mmCIF file of C-alpha atoms in Angstrom:
data_model
loop_
_atom_site.group_PDB
_atom_site.id
_atom_site.type_symbol
_atom_site.label_atom_id
_atom_site.label_comp_id
_atom_site.label_asym_id
_atom_site.label_seq_id
_atom_site.Cartn_x
_atom_site.Cartn_y
_atom_site.Cartn_z
ATOM 1 C CA UNK A 1 -23.539 -10.491 13.313
ATOM 2 C CA UNK A 2 -21.037 -8.061 11.781
ATOM 3 C CA UNK A 3 -17.326 -8.682 12.111
ATOM 4 C CA UNK A 4 -14.064 -7.424 10.711
ATOM 5 C CA UNK A 5 -11.686 -10.210 9.725
ATOM 6 C CA UNK A 6 -7.989 -9.341 9.941
ATOM 7 C CA UNK A 7 -5.034 -11.402 8.788
ATOM 8 C CA UNK A 8 -1.318 -11.258 8.071
ATOM 9 C CA UNK A 9 -0.086 -13.400 5.188
ATOM 10 C CA UNK A 10 3.401 -14.551 4.316
ATOM 11 C CA UNK A 11 4.370 -13.215 0.896
ATOM 12 C CA UNK A 12 1.998 -11.386 -1.430
ATOM 13 C CA UNK A 13 -0.806 -13.950 -1.795
ATOM 14 C CA UNK A 14 -3.387 -15.595 0.439
ATOM 15 C CA UNK A 15 -1.381 -18.732 0.917
ATOM 16 C CA UNK A 16 0.127 -18.919 4.396
ATOM 17 C CA UNK A 17 -1.369 -17.256 7.475
ATOM 18 C CA UNK A 18 1.045 -15.597 9.877
ATOM 19 C CA UNK A 19 -1.703 -14.278 12.153
ATOM 20 C CA UNK A 20 -5.465 -13.824 11.991
ATOM 21 C CA UNK A 21 -8.153 -12.254 14.151
ATOM 22 C CA UNK A 22 -11.906 -11.672 14.018
ATOM 23 C CA UNK A 23 -13.272 -8.627 15.818
ATOM 24 C CA UNK A 24 -16.874 -8.352 16.998
ATOM 25 C CA UNK A 25 -18.862 -5.943 19.154
ATOM 26 C CA UNK A 26 -19.754 -2.313 18.492
ATOM 27 C CA UNK A 27 -18.735 -1.131 15.031
ATOM 28 C CA UNK A 28 -16.517 1.648 16.334
ATOM 29 C CA UNK A 29 -14.738 -0.896 18.552
ATOM 30 C CA UNK A 30 -14.263 -3.196 15.550
ATOM 31 C CA UNK A 31 -12.753 -0.296 13.609
ATOM 32 C CA UNK A 32 -10.359 0.543 16.432
ATOM 33 C CA UNK A 33 -9.297 -3.086 16.924
ATOM 34 C CA UNK A 34 -8.707 -3.598 13.206
ATOM 35 C CA UNK A 35 -6.762 -0.326 13.070
ATOM 36 C CA UNK A 36 -4.543 -1.366 15.984
ATOM 37 C CA UNK A 37 -4.041 -4.784 14.357
ATOM 38 C CA UNK A 38 -2.622 -3.095 11.263
ATOM 39 C CA UNK A 39 -0.335 -0.819 13.283
ATOM 40 C CA UNK A 40 1.052 -3.832 15.177
ATOM 41 C CA UNK A 41 1.916 -5.581 11.935
ATOM 42 C CA UNK A 42 3.570 -2.850 9.858
ATOM 43 C CA UNK A 43 6.995 -1.293 10.324
ATOM 44 C CA UNK A 44 7.574 1.546 12.761
ATOM 45 C CA UNK A 45 10.585 3.761 12.181
ATOM 46 C CA UNK A 46 11.725 7.148 13.425
ATOM 47 C CA UNK A 47 12.739 10.547 12.140
ATOM 48 C CA UNK A 48 14.342 13.543 13.789
ATOM 49 C CA UNK A 49 12.461 16.833 13.606
ATOM 50 C CA UNK A 50 14.470 19.614 15.236
ATOM 51 C CA UNK A 51 15.702 18.139 18.492
ATOM 52 C CA UNK A 52 12.822 15.692 18.822
ATOM 53 C CA UNK A 53 12.525 12.075 17.727
ATOM 54 C CA UNK A 54 9.230 11.116 16.106
ATOM 55 C CA UNK A 55 7.919 7.593 15.568
ATOM 56 C CA UNK A 56 6.748 7.137 11.984
ATOM 57 C CA UNK A 57 4.801 4.200 10.568
ATOM 58 C CA UNK A 58 5.561 3.053 7.024
ATOM 59 C CA UNK A 59 1.914 3.769 6.095
ATOM 60 C CA UNK A 60 -0.001 6.908 7.149
ATOM 61 C CA UNK A 61 -2.093 5.884 10.209
ATOM 62 C CA UNK A 62 -4.864 8.388 9.514
ATOM 63 C CA UNK A 63 -5.325 6.907 6.048
ATOM 64 C CA UNK A 64 -5.419 3.370 7.447
ATOM 65 C CA UNK A 65 -8.206 4.318 9.843
ATOM 66 C CA UNK A 66 -10.113 6.171 7.116
ATOM 67 C CA UNK A 67 -10.015 3.161 4.777
ATOM 68 C CA UNK A 68 -11.277 0.800 7.482
ATOM 69 C CA UNK A 69 -14.085 3.218 8.379
ATOM 70 C CA UNK A 70 -15.070 3.594 4.721
ATOM 71 C CA UNK A 71 -15.214 -0.188 4.371
ATOM 72 C CA UNK A 72 -17.548 -0.464 7.378
ATOM 73 C CA UNK A 73 -19.785 2.452 6.363
ATOM 74 C CA UNK A 74 -20.203 1.149 2.802
ATOM 75 C CA UNK A 75 -20.376 -2.572 3.540
ATOM 76 C CA UNK A 76 -23.439 -4.459 2.265
ATOM 77 C CA UNK A 77 -24.336 -6.405 5.387
ATOM 78 C CA UNK A 78 -27.136 -8.234 3.531
ATOM 79 C CA UNK A 79 -24.575 -10.255 1.566
ATOM 80 C CA UNK A 80 -23.412 -12.201 4.592
ATOM 81 C CA UNK A 81 -19.782 -11.380 3.777
ATOM 82 C CA UNK A 82 -17.458 -9.495 6.094
ATOM 83 C CA UNK A 83 -15.074 -6.575 5.864
ATOM 84 C CA UNK A 84 -11.588 -8.021 5.502
ATOM 85 C CA UNK A 85 -8.275 -6.373 6.368
ATOM 86 C CA UNK A 86 -5.267 -8.269 5.020
ATOM 87 C CA UNK A 87 -1.580 -7.435 5.376
ATOM 88 C CA UNK A 88 0.885 -8.825 2.847
ATOM 89 C CA UNK A 89 4.607 -8.260 2.438
ATOM 90 C CA UNK A 90 3.957 -5.592 -0.200
ATOM 91 C CA UNK A 91 0.580 -4.074 0.681
ATOM 92 C CA UNK A 92 -2.350 -3.475 2.998
ATOM 93 C CA UNK A 93 -5.556 -4.773 1.405
ATOM 94 C CA UNK A 94 -9.045 -3.818 2.627
ATOM 95 C CA UNK A 95 -12.134 -5.420 1.070
ATOM 96 C CA UNK A 96 -15.735 -4.344 1.624
ATOM 97 C CA UNK A 97 -18.728 -6.380 0.354
ATOM 98 C CA UNK A 98 -21.196 -4.512 -1.821
ATOM 99 C CA UNK A 99 -19.067 -2.740 -4.376
ATOM 100 C CA UNK A 100 -19.648 0.810 -5.551
ATOM 101 C CA UNK A 101 -23.019 2.517 -5.116
ATOM 102 C CA UNK A 102 -24.991 3.400 -8.290
ATOM 103 C CA UNK A 103 -23.605 6.543 -9.902
ATOM 104 C CA UNK A 104 -20.259 6.241 -8.118
ATOM 105 C CA UNK A 105 -17.049 5.578 -10.039
ATOM 106 C CA UNK A 106 -13.500 5.236 -8.816
ATOM 107 C CA UNK A 107 -12.513 8.477 -10.575
ATOM 108 C CA UNK A 108 -15.404 10.365 -8.966
ATOM 109 C CA UNK A 109 -14.410 8.917 -5.594
ATOM 110 C CA UNK A 110 -10.855 10.214 -5.988
ATOM 111 C CA UNK A 111 -12.296 13.673 -6.648
ATOM 112 C CA UNK A 112 -14.301 13.606 -3.422
ATOM 113 C CA UNK A 113 -17.704 12.394 -4.631
ATOM 114 C CA UNK A 114 -19.414 10.405 -1.901
ATOM 115 C CA UNK A 115 -22.560 8.258 -1.752
ATOM 116 C CA UNK A 116 -23.033 6.331 1.479
ATOM 117 C CA UNK A 117 -24.659 2.915 1.650
ATOM 118 C CA UNK A 118 -25.377 2.859 5.417
ATOM 119 C CA UNK A 119 -26.622 6.296 6.430
ATOM 120 C CA UNK A 120 -27.309 5.342 10.046
ATOM 121 C CA UNK A 121 -23.764 4.099 10.583
ATOM 122 C CA UNK A 122 -22.341 7.116 8.755
ATOM 123 C CA UNK A 123 -24.348 9.554 10.870
ATOM 124 C CA UNK A 124 -23.197 7.832 14.067
ATOM 125 C CA UNK A 125 -19.556 8.005 12.945
ATOM 126 C CA UNK A 126 -19.961 11.686 12.038
ATOM 127 C CA UNK A 127 -21.358 12.324 15.504
ATOM 128 C CA UNK A 128 -18.307 10.582 17.026
ATOM 129 C CA UNK A 129 -15.989 12.683 14.802
ATOM 130 C CA UNK A 130 -14.684 9.550 13.083
ATOM 131 C CA UNK A 131 -15.592 10.796 9.612
ATOM 132 C CA UNK A 132 -16.568 14.017 7.857
ATOM 133 C CA UNK A 133 -19.744 14.502 5.817
ATOM 134 C CA UNK A 134 -18.365 15.871 2.594
ATOM 135 C CA UNK A 135 -16.471 13.010 1.013
ATOM 136 C CA UNK A 136 -13.031 14.430 1.800
ATOM 137 C CA UNK A 137 -11.660 11.084 3.024
ATOM 138 C CA UNK A 138 -10.404 9.591 -0.259
ATOM 139 C CA UNK A 139 -8.691 12.770 -1.561
ATOM 140 C CA UNK A 140 -7.038 13.122 1.844
ATOM 141 C CA UNK A 141 -5.775 9.533 1.657
ATOM 142 C CA UNK A 142 -4.326 10.148 -1.808
ATOM 143 C CA UNK A 143 -2.568 13.277 -0.536
ATOM 144 C CA UNK A 144 -1.153 11.553 2.543
ATOM 145 C CA UNK A 145 0.224 8.550 0.637
ATOM 146 C CA UNK A 146 1.826 10.907 -1.877
ATOM 147 C CA UNK A 147 3.476 12.823 0.980
ATOM 148 C CA UNK A 148 4.797 9.492 2.311
ATOM 149 C CA UNK A 149 6.355 8.784 -1.095
ATOM 150 C CA UNK A 150 4.162 5.721 -1.601
ATOM 151 C CA UNK A 151 2.580 4.446 -4.812
ATOM 152 C CA UNK A 152 -0.939 5.737 -5.393
ATOM 153 C CA UNK A 153 -3.630 3.801 -3.540
ATOM 154 C CA UNK A 154 -5.301 1.237 -5.803
ATOM 155 C CA UNK A 155 -9.106 0.963 -5.879
ATOM 156 C CA UNK A 156 -10.545 -2.171 -7.506
ATOM 157 C CA UNK A 157 -14.250 -2.433 -8.358
ATOM 158 C CA UNK A 158 -15.041 -6.146 -8.087
ATOM 159 C CA UNK A 159 -18.796 -5.558 -8.787
ATOM 160 C CA UNK A 160 -19.888 -7.295 -5.587
ATOM 161 C CA UNK A 161 -17.098 -5.805 -3.489
ATOM 162 C CA UNK A 162 -14.673 -2.889 -3.375
ATOM 163 C CA UNK A 163 -11.026 -3.679 -2.709
ATOM 164 C CA UNK A 164 -8.417 -1.077 -1.775
ATOM 165 C CA UNK A 165 -4.664 -1.702 -1.880
ATOM 166 C CA UNK A 166 -2.240 0.579 -0.074
ATOM 167 C CA UNK A 167 1.260 -0.466 -1.092
ATOM 168 C CA UNK A 168 3.952 -0.636 1.559
ATOM 169 C CA UNK A 169 7.383 0.984 1.423
ATOM 170 C CA UNK A 170 10.530 -0.711 2.687
ATOM 171 C CA UNK A 171 11.751 0.801 5.935
ATOM 172 C CA UNK A 172 14.991 2.797 5.789
ATOM 173 C CA UNK A 173 16.822 0.904 8.491
ATOM 174 C CA UNK A 174 16.669 -2.648 7.232
ATOM 175 C CA UNK A 175 17.938 -4.770 4.378
ATOM 176 C CA UNK A 176 15.584 -6.304 1.883
ATOM 177 C CA UNK A 177 16.287 -9.416 -0.168
ATOM 178 C CA UNK A 178 15.376 -9.645 -3.844
ATOM 179 C CA UNK A 179 15.002 -13.117 -5.330
ATOM 180 C CA UNK A 180 16.330 -13.492 -8.843
ATOM 181 C CA UNK A 181 15.152 -16.062 -11.383
ATOM 182 C CA UNK A 182 18.121 -18.180 -10.316
ATOM 183 C CA UNK A 183 16.972 -19.408 -6.900
ATOM 184 C CA UNK A 184 20.555 -20.121 -5.865
ATOM 185 C CA UNK A 185 21.362 -16.386 -5.999
ATOM 186 C CA UNK A 186 20.175 -13.691 -3.618
ATOM 187 C CA UNK A 187 20.967 -10.013 -3.828
ATOM 188 C CA UNK A 188 20.713 -7.624 -0.918
ATOM 189 C CA UNK A 189 19.855 -3.963 -0.999
ATOM 190 C CA UNK A 190 21.182 -1.751 1.776
ATOM 191 C CA UNK A 191 18.548 0.919 2.320
ATOM 192 C CA UNK A 192 20.988 3.119 4.248
ATOM 193 C CA UNK A 193 22.560 4.530 1.086
ATOM 194 C CA UNK A 194 25.120 7.255 1.721
ATOM 195 C CA UNK A 195 24.307 9.130 -1.486
ATOM 196 C CA UNK A 196 20.495 9.041 -1.803
ATOM 197 C CA UNK A 197 17.633 7.273 -0.144
ATOM 198 C CA UNK A 198 15.886 4.978 -2.595
ATOM 199 C CA UNK A 199 12.330 5.944 -3.479
ATOM 200 C CA UNK A 200 9.355 3.586 -3.533
ATOM 201 C CA UNK A 201 9.432 3.636 -7.359
ATOM 202 C CA UNK A 202 13.088 2.587 -7.336
ATOM 203 C CA UNK A 203 12.338 -0.270 -4.968
ATOM 204 C CA UNK A 204 9.466 -1.376 -7.203
ATOM 205 C CA UNK A 205 11.868 -1.416 -10.175
ATOM 206 C CA UNK A 206 14.485 -3.400 -8.238
ATOM 207 C CA UNK A 207 11.908 -5.939 -7.094
ATOM 208 C CA UNK A 208 10.526 -6.304 -10.623
ATOM 209 C CA UNK A 209 13.968 -6.793 -12.187
ATOM 210 C CA UNK A 210 14.746 -9.342 -9.500
ATOM 211 C CA UNK A 211 11.745 -11.353 -10.693
ATOM 212 C CA UNK A 212 12.055 -11.016 -14.476
ATOM 213 C CA UNK A 213 15.851 -10.703 -14.872
ATOM 214 C CA UNK A 214 15.690 -8.124 -17.718
ATOM 215 C CA UNK A 215 13.062 -5.645 -18.917
ATOM 216 C CA UNK A 216 12.463 -2.779 -21.322
ATOM 217 C CA UNK A 217 11.384 0.716 -20.326
ATOM 218 C CA UNK A 218 7.783 0.208 -21.447
ATOM 219 C CA UNK A 219 7.412 -2.899 -19.264
ATOM 220 C CA UNK A 220 8.927 -1.189 -16.228
ATOM 221 C CA UNK A 221 6.711 1.874 -16.780
ATOM 222 C CA UNK A 222 3.606 -0.336 -16.685
ATOM 223 C CA UNK A 223 4.720 -1.922 -13.405
ATOM 224 C CA UNK A 224 5.431 1.334 -11.549
ATOM 225 C CA UNK A 225 2.469 3.223 -12.979
ATOM 226 C CA UNK A 226 4.345 6.060 -14.714
ATOM 227 C CA UNK A 227 4.734 7.151 -18.323
ATOM 228 C CA UNK A 228 7.754 6.034 -20.360
ATOM 229 C CA UNK A 229 9.422 9.485 -20.288
ATOM 230 C CA UNK A 230 9.295 9.794 -16.497
ATOM 231 C CA UNK A 231 10.373 6.149 -16.153
ATOM 232 C CA UNK A 232 13.431 6.765 -18.364
ATOM 233 C CA UNK A 233 14.496 9.606 -16.059
ATOM 234 C CA UNK A 234 14.295 7.303 -13.024
ATOM 235 C CA UNK A 235 16.092 4.474 -14.834
ATOM 236 C CA UNK A 236 18.879 6.794 -15.992
ATOM 237 C CA UNK A 237 19.357 8.025 -12.422
ATOM 238 C CA UNK A 238 19.460 4.474 -11.096
ATOM 239 C CA UNK A 239 21.951 3.387 -13.760
ATOM 240 C CA UNK A 240 24.156 6.380 -12.971
ATOM 241 C CA UNK A 241 24.215 5.299 -9.312
ATOM 242 C CA UNK A 242 25.008 1.684 -10.316
ATOM 243 C CA UNK A 243 21.741 0.418 -8.870
ATOM 244 C CA UNK A 244 20.892 -1.185 -12.207
ATOM 245 C CA UNK A 245 22.692 -1.892 -15.488
ATOM 246 C CA UNK A 246 21.533 -0.499 -18.850
ATOM 247 C CA UNK A 247 22.337 -2.529 -21.962
ATOM 248 C CA UNK A 248 21.759 -1.526 -25.576
ATOM 249 C CA UNK A 249 20.647 1.789 -27.010
ATOM 250 C CA UNK A 250 17.409 3.697 -27.530
ATOM 251 C CA UNK A 251 14.346 1.491 -28.064
ATOM 252 C CA UNK A 252 16.339 -1.728 -27.725
ATOM 253 C CA UNK A 253 17.723 -0.777 -24.319
ATOM 254 C CA UNK A 254 17.057 -3.229 -21.510
ATOM 255 C CA UNK A 255 17.749 -2.997 -17.791
ATOM 256 C CA UNK A 256 18.894 -5.629 -15.318
ATOM 257 C CA UNK A 257 20.275 -5.881 -11.804
ATOM 258 C CA UNK A 258 24.049 -5.796 -11.375
ATOM 259 C CA UNK A 259 25.745 -8.848 -9.915
ATOM 260 C CA UNK A 260 25.742 -7.290 -6.456
ATOM 261 C CA UNK A 261 23.947 -4.305 -4.964
ATOM 262 C CA UNK A 262 25.540 -2.612 -1.977
#
């Protein structure tokens, strides 16, 4: 019997369960229940558009649904494994048994190339207007996450499974704690900056520096997924706003957190 397993974990690894559920029944019901599980366990904020207040999730809901549907449509049910939806502090992770179909690559997928494993399920979902036929889902997800200011969605080919990571952004109305190498020290970031709202890349840099203490541009660039030149621009902006401290010159320059971040 097919199921979707859903779980919330404490931290960024599969160590401590906060909540877990297993959903059975019709596939479209499983998709909807898993989708609602994710929405219940991610942050919900608000924005003002004109005179109206709009509720906004930290991750694009349409993309969440699309990823769950893709996992179900392309799952290899002969393996005996299940679709898994896991929520960590830093990401939403969706795993589908079976891996990529022959002739499909991650790059092709990002460009809209589609090859379905379960045609019957796909046709039923098309009939219910849950998916489109022309492989537009992944490009749409990439566009939506970019519009949200999130890191690019990560697709991992595990040979016998496909794993997708959608990285979370910190909400704008709460404080986040960064642990430094010295466990006796904690530094708090106020996300309600009066000058500029921190971007997801800036938060990734702050979190990384909190873990490693000091780092060079090339190391930070690898973590945030940008080239060194673009990373230097971001680092210079952060240093100018006293979010981080730059020490040294040119290629020997390193970056660290200041003693306090307000």
